[in-house]
Short mmCIF file of C-alpha atoms in Angstrom, two decimals:
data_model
loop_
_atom_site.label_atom_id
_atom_site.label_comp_id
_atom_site.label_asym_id
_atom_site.label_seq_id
_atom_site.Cartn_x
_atom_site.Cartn_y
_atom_site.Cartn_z
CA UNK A 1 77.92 191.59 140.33
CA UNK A 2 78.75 192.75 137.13
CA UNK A 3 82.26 191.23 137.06
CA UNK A 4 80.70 187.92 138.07
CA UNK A 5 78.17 187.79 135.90
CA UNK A 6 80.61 188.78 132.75
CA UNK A 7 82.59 185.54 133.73
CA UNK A 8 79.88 183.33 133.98
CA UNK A 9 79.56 184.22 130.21
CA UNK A 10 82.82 183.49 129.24
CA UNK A 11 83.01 180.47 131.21
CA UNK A 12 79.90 178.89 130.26
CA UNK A 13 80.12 175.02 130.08
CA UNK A 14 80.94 173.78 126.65
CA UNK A 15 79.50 169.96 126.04
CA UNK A 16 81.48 167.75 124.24
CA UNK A 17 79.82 166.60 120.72
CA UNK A 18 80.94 162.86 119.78
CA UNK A 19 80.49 161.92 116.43
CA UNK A 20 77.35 159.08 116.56
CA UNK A 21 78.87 157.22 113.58
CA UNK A 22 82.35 156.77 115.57
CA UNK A 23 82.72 153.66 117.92
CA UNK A 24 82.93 154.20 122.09
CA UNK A 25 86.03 154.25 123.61
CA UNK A 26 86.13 155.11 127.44
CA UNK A 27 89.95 155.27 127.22
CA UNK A 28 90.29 158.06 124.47
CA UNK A 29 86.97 159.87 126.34
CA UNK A 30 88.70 160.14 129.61
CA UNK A 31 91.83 161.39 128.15
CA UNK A 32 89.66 164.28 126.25
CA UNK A 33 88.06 164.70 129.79
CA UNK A 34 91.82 165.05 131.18
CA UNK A 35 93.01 167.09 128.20
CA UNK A 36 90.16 169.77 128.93
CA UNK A 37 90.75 169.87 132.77
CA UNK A 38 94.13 170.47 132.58
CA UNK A 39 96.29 171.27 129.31
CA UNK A 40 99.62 169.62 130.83
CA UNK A 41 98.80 166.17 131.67
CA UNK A 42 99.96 163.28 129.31
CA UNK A 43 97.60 161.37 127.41
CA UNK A 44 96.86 158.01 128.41
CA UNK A 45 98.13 155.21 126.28
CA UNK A 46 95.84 151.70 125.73
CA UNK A 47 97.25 149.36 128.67
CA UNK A 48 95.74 146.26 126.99
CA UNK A 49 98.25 147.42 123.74
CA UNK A 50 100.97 148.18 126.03
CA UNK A 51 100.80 145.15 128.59
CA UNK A 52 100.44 142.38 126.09
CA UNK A 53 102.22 141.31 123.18
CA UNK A 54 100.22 139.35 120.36
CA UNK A 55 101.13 135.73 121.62
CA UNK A 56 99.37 136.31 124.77
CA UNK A 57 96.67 137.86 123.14
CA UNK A 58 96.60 134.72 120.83
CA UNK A 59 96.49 132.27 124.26
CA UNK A 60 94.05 134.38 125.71
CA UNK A 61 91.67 133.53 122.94
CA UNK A 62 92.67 129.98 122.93
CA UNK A 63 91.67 129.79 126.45
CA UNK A 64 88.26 131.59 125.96
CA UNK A 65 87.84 129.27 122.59
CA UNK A 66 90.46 126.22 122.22
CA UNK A 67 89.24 125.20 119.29
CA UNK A 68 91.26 128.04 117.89
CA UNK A 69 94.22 126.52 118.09
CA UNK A 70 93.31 122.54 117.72
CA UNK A 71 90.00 120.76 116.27
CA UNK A 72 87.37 118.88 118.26
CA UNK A 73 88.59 115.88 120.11
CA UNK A 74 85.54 114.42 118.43
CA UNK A 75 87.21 114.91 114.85
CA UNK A 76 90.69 113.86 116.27
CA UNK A 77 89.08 110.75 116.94
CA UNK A 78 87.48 110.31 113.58
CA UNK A 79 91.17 110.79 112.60
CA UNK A 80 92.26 108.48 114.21
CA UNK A 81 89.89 105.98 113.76
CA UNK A 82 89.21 106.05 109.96
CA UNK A 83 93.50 105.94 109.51
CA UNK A 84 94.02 103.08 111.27
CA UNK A 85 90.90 101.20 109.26
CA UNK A 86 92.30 102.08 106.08
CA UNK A 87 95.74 101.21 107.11
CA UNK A 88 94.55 97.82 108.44
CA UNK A 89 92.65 97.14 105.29
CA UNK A 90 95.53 97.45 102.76
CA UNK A 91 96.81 94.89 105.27
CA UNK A 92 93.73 92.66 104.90
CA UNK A 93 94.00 93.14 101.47
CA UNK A 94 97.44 92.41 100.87
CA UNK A 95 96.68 89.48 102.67
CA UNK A 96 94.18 88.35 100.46
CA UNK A 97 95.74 88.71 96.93
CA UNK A 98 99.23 86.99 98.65
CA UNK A 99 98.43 83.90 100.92
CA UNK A 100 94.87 82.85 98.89
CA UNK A 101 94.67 80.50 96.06
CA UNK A 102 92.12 82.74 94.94
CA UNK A 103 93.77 85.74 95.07
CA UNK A 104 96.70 85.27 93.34
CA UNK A 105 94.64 83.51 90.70
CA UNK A 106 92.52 86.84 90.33
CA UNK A 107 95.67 89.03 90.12
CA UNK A 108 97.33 86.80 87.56
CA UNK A 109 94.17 86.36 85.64
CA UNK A 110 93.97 90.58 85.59
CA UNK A 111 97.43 91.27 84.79
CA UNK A 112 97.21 89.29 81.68
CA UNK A 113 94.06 90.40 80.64
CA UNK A 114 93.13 93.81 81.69
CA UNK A 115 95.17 95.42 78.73
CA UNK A 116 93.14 94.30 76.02
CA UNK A 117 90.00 94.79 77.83
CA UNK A 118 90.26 98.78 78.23
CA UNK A 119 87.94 100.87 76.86
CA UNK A 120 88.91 102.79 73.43
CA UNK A 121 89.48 105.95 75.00
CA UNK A 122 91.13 104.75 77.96
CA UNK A 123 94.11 103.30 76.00
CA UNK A 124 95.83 106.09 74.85
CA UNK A 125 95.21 107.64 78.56
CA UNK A 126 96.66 104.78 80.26
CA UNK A 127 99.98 104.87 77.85
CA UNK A 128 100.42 108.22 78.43
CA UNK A 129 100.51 107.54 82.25
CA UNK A 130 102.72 104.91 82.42
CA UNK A 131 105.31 106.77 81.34
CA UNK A 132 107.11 106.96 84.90
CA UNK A 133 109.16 110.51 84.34
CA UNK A 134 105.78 111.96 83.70
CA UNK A 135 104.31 110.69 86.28
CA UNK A 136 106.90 111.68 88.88
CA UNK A 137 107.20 115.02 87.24
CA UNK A 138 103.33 115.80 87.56
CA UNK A 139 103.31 114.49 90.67
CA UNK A 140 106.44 116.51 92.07
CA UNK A 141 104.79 119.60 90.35
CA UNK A 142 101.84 118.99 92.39
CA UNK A 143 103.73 118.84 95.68
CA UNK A 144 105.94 122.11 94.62
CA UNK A 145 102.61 123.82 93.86
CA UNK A 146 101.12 123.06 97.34
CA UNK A 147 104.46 124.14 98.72
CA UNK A 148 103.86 127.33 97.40
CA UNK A 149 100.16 127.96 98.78
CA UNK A 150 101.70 126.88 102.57
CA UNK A 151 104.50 129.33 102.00
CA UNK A 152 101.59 132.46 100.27
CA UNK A 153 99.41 131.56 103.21
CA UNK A 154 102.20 131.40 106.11
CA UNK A 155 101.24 127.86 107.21
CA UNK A 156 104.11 126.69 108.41
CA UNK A 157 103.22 123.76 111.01
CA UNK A 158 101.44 122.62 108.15
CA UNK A 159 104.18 122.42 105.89
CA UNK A 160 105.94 120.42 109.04
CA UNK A 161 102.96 117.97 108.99
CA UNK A 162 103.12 117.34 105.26
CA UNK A 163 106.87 116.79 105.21
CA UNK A 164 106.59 113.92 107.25
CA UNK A 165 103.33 112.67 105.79
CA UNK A 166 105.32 112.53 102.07
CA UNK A 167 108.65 110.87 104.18
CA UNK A 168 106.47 108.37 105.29
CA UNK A 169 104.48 107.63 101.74
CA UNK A 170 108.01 107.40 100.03
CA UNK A 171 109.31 104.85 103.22
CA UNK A 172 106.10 102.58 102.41
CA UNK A 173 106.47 102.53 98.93
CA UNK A 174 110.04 101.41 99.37
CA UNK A 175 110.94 99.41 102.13
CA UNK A 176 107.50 97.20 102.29
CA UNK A 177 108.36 96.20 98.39
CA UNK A 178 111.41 94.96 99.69
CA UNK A 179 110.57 93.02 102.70
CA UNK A 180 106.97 91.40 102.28
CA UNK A 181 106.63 88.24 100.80
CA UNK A 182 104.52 86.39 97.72
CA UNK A 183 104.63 82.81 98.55
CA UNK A 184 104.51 80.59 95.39
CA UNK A 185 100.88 79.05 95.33
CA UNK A 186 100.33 78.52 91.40
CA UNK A 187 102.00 78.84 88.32
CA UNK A 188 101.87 82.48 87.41
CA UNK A 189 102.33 84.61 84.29
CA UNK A 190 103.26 87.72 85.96
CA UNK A 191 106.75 88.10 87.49
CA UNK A 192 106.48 85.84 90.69
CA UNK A 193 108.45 88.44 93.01
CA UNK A 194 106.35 90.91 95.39
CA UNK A 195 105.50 94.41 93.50
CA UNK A 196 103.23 95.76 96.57
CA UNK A 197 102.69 98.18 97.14
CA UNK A 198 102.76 100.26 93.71
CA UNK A 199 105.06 103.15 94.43
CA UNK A 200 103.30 105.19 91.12
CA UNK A 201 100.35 104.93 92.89
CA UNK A 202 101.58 106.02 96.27
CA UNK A 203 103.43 109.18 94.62
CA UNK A 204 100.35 110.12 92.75
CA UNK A 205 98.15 110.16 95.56
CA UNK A 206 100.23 111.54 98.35
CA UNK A 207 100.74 114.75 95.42
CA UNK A 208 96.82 114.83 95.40
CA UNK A 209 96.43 114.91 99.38
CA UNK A 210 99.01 117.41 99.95
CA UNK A 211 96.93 119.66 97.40
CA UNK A 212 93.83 118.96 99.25
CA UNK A 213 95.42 120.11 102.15
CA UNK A 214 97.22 122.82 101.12
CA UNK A 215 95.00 125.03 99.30
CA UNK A 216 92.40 126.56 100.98
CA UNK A 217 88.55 126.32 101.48
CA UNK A 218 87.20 127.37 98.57
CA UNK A 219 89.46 125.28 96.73
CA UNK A 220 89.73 122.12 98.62
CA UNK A 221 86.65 120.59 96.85
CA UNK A 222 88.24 120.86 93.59
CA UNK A 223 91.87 119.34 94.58
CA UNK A 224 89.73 116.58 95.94
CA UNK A 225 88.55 115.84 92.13
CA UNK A 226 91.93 116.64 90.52
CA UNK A 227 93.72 114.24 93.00
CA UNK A 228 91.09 111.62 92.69
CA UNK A 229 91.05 111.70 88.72
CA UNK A 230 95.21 111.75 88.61
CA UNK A 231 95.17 109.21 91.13
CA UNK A 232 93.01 106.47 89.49
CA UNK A 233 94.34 107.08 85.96
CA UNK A 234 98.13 106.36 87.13
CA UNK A 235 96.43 103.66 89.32
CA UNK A 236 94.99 101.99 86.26
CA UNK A 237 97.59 103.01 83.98
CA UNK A 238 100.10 100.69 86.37
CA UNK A 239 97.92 97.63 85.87
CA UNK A 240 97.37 98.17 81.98
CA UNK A 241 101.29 98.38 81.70
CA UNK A 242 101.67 95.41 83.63
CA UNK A 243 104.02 96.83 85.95
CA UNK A 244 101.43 95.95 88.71
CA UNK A 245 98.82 93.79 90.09
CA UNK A 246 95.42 95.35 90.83
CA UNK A 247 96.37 94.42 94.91
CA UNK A 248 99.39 96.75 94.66
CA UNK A 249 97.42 99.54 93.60
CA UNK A 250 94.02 99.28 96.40
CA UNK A 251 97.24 98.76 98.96
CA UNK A 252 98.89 102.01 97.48
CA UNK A 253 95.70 104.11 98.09
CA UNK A 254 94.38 102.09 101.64
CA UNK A 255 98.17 103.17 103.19
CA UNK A 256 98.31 107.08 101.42
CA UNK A 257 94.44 107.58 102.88
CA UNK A 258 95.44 105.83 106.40
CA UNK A 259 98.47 108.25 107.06
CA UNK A 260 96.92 111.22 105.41
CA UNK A 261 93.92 110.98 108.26
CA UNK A 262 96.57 110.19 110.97
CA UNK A 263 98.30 113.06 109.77
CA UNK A 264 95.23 115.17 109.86
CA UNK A 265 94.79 113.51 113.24
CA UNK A 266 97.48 116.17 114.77
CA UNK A 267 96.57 119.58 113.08
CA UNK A 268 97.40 122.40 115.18
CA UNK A 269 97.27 126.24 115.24
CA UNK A 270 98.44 128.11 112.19
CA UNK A 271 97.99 124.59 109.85
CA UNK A 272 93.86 125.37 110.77
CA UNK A 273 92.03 127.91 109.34
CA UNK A 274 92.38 131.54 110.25
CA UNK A 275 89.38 132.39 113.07
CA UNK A 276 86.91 134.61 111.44
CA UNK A 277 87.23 132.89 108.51
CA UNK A 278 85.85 129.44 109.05
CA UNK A 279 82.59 128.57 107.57
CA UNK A 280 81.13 125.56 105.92
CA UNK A 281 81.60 125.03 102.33
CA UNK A 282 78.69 123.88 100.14
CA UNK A 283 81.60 122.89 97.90
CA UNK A 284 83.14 120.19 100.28
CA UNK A 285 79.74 118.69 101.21
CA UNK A 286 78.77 117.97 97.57
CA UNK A 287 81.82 116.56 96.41
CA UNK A 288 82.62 114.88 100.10
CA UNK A 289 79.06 113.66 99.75
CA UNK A 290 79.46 112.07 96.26
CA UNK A 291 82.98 110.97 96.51
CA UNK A 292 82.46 108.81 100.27
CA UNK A 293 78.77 107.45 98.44
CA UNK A 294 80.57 106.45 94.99
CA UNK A 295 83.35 104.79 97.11
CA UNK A 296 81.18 103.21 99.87
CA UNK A 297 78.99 101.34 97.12
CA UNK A 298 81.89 101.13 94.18
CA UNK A 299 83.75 99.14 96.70
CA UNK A 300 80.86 96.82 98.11
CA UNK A 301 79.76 96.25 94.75
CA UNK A 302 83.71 95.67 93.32
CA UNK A 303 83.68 93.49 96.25
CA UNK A 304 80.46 91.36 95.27
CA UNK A 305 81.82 90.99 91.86
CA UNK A 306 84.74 89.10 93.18
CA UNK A 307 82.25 86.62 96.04
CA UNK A 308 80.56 86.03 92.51
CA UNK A 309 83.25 84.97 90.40
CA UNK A 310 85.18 83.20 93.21
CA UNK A 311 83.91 79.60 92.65
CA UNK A 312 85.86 80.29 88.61
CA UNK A 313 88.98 81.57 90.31
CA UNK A 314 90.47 78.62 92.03
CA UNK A 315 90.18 76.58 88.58
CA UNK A 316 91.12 79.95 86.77
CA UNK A 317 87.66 79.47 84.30
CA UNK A 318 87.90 81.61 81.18
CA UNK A 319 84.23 83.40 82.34
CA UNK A 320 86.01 84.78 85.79
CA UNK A 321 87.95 87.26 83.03
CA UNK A 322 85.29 89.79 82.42
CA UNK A 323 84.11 90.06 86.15
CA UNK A 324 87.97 90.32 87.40
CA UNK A 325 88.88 93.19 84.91
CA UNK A 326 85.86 95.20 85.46
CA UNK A 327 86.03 95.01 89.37
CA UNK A 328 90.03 95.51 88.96
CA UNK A 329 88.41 99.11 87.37
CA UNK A 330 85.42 99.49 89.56
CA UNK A 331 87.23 99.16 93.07
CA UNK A 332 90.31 100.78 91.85
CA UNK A 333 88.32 104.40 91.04
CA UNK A 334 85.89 102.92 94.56
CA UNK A 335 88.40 103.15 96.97
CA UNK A 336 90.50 106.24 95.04
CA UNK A 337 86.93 108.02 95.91
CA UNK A 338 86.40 106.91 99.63
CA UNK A 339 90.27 107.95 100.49
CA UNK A 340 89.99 111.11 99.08
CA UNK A 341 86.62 111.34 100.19
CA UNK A 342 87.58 110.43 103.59
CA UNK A 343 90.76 113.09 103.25
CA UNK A 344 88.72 116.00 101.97
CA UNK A 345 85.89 115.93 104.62
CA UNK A 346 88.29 114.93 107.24
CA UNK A 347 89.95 117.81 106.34
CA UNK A 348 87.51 120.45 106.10
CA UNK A 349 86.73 119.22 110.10
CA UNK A 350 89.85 120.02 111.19
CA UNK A 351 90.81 122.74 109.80
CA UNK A 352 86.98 124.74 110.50
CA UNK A 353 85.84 123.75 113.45
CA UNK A 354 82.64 126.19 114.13
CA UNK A 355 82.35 128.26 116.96
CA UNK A 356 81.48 131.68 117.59
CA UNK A 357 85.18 132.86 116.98
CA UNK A 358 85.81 130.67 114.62
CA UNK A 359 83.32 131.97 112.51
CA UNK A 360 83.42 135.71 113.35
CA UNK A 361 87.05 136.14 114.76
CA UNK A 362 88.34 137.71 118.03
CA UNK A 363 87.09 140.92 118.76
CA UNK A 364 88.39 144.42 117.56
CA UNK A 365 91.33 145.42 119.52
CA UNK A 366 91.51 148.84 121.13
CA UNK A 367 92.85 151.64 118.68
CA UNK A 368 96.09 152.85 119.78
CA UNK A 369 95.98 157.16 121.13
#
């Protein structure tokens, strides 16, 4: 009895303490219950770390969340649907400024006019950017520096995306110069050859975009402004230099806004945001706010200028000049604001969707024994 008894007291059961603070893991808690029944065995490794690699962990979330790895069909469509509207209104308005009496009379009457019409501060501004190496030097320094931000941030599909988005900008600006027509309606003072679109204007804003989509969230508001701002100073710059008519330069920005959103159309995994790291941005909804407002009513009011000088344009009447310059400005900065409007808010949807992992990540994996 008294042997027994002795090893009852050395044998007496010894809970296990587990620190409160520590998280739960049934996998490292049966291998402590394995280690103290028998000091031989092995200790169990995580099978979820050994059986699969990261990719599959990666479709695994995509299937339990695919907005992960793609945006909502909903803001595909938007996409979609908002690029082909701009693209088919640089069209219209091509159209318009070419094959109307009217409309070559209003770009002819604005080309000779607009440069002594600019504001005193605006003059020295609009020299300065019609110098064309600066221009294509600020604008290449744009696209380097959102080259850089893909590269810091590893978004590589993105990179893909804007690589053909800037082949396509520089195609436009190049081959439809060279192969649409300006059919000889009245006697002009401008060169009668076709200028449209304004490949300044194109380069300028395509550098702006690719900023807008390059850097990230908190940023994206402010690349917005910066790309508007560069964007309708070369833009106006163009027209005061006479290099352009004010058509060239709405057709520049309608065709860089319609490809950017088609572009946008097809983001995809890595050229999103990261999940558990998508939220909404106060930042973007301002200036989205502001910038699609200003443009919406710059435009329809740019536009209601020109229905209210139109009876003066056909006879080219020396009162049409002050209403043609100042909608030449008003739409110009108008439409610069809905396309980068359109771009940054288009944007914003496609690369944060919000779900639940979107917003808080995928879960904490297993800690390896």
């Amino acid at each position: 009895m008294g042997g027994v008894f002795s090893m009852s007291m050395t044998d007496e059961f010894k809970p296990i303490i587990r620190d409160p603070q520590k998280s739960a893991n049934m996998l490292q808690q049966n291998a402590s219950s394995e280690a103290l029944g028998s000091t031989g065995s092995n200790t169990s490794t995580d099978p979820v770390v050994d059986v699969l690699s990261a990719d599959e962990v990666r479709r695994g979330l995509a299937k339990a969340d695919p907005l992960t790895r793609h945006p909502r069909i909903s803001s595909i469509v938007q996409c979609v649907a908002f690029g082909l509207i701009l693209l088919a209104a640089s069209v219209g308005v091509w159209w318009l400024g070419v094959y109307t009496l009217s409309g070559q009379s209003y770009e002819d009457m604005v080309w000779s006019r607009f440069p002594h019409v600019l504001p005193a501060w605006l003059g020295p501004v609009a020299h300065i950017f019609a110098i064309s190496l600066l221009v294509q030097g600020v604008s290449v320094a744009m696209a380097i520096i959102a080259l850089i931000v893909l590269i810091v941030r590893k978004r590589w599909l993105l990179i893909m995306q804007l690589a053909v988005f800037g082949g396509l900008c520089f195609t436009a600006a190049k081959v439809l110069k060279s192969v649409l027509p300006r059919p000889y309606l009245i006697n002009l003072d401008s060169n009668p050859a076709n200028s449209a679109p304004s490949g300044h204007t194109i380069l300028a804003a395509a550098a702006g975009v690719m900023l807008v989509c390059a850097v990230p969230r908190v940023l994206r508001a402010l690349a917005a402004a910066i790309g508007w701002l560069y964007a309708v100073l070369v833009g106006l710059s163009v027209i005061a230099a006479q290099w352009h008519r004010p058509i060239d330069v709405i057709m520049a920005l309608l065709i860089v806004g319609g490809l950017a959103l088609l572009m946008l159309a097809v983001s995809f995994a890595n050229g999103m945001d990261e999940p558990g790291k998508r939220t909404s941005s106060p930042s973007v909804q301002i200036v989205g706010s502001v910038m699609l407002t200003f443009g919406t009513l710059g435009t329809l009011y740019g536009a209601y200028i020109i229905w209210q000088i139109q009876p003066g344009l056909d006879l080219s009447a020396e009162w049409t000049n002050a209403g043609a310059c100042a909608s030449t400005a008003i739409l110009t900065a108008s439409v610069c604001a809905l396309v980068f409007g359109l771009v940054l808010v288009m944007r914003q949807l496609t690369a944060s969707p919000l779900t639940k992992l979107g917003l808080v990540g995928a879960p904490p994996a297993p800690p390896k024994q």
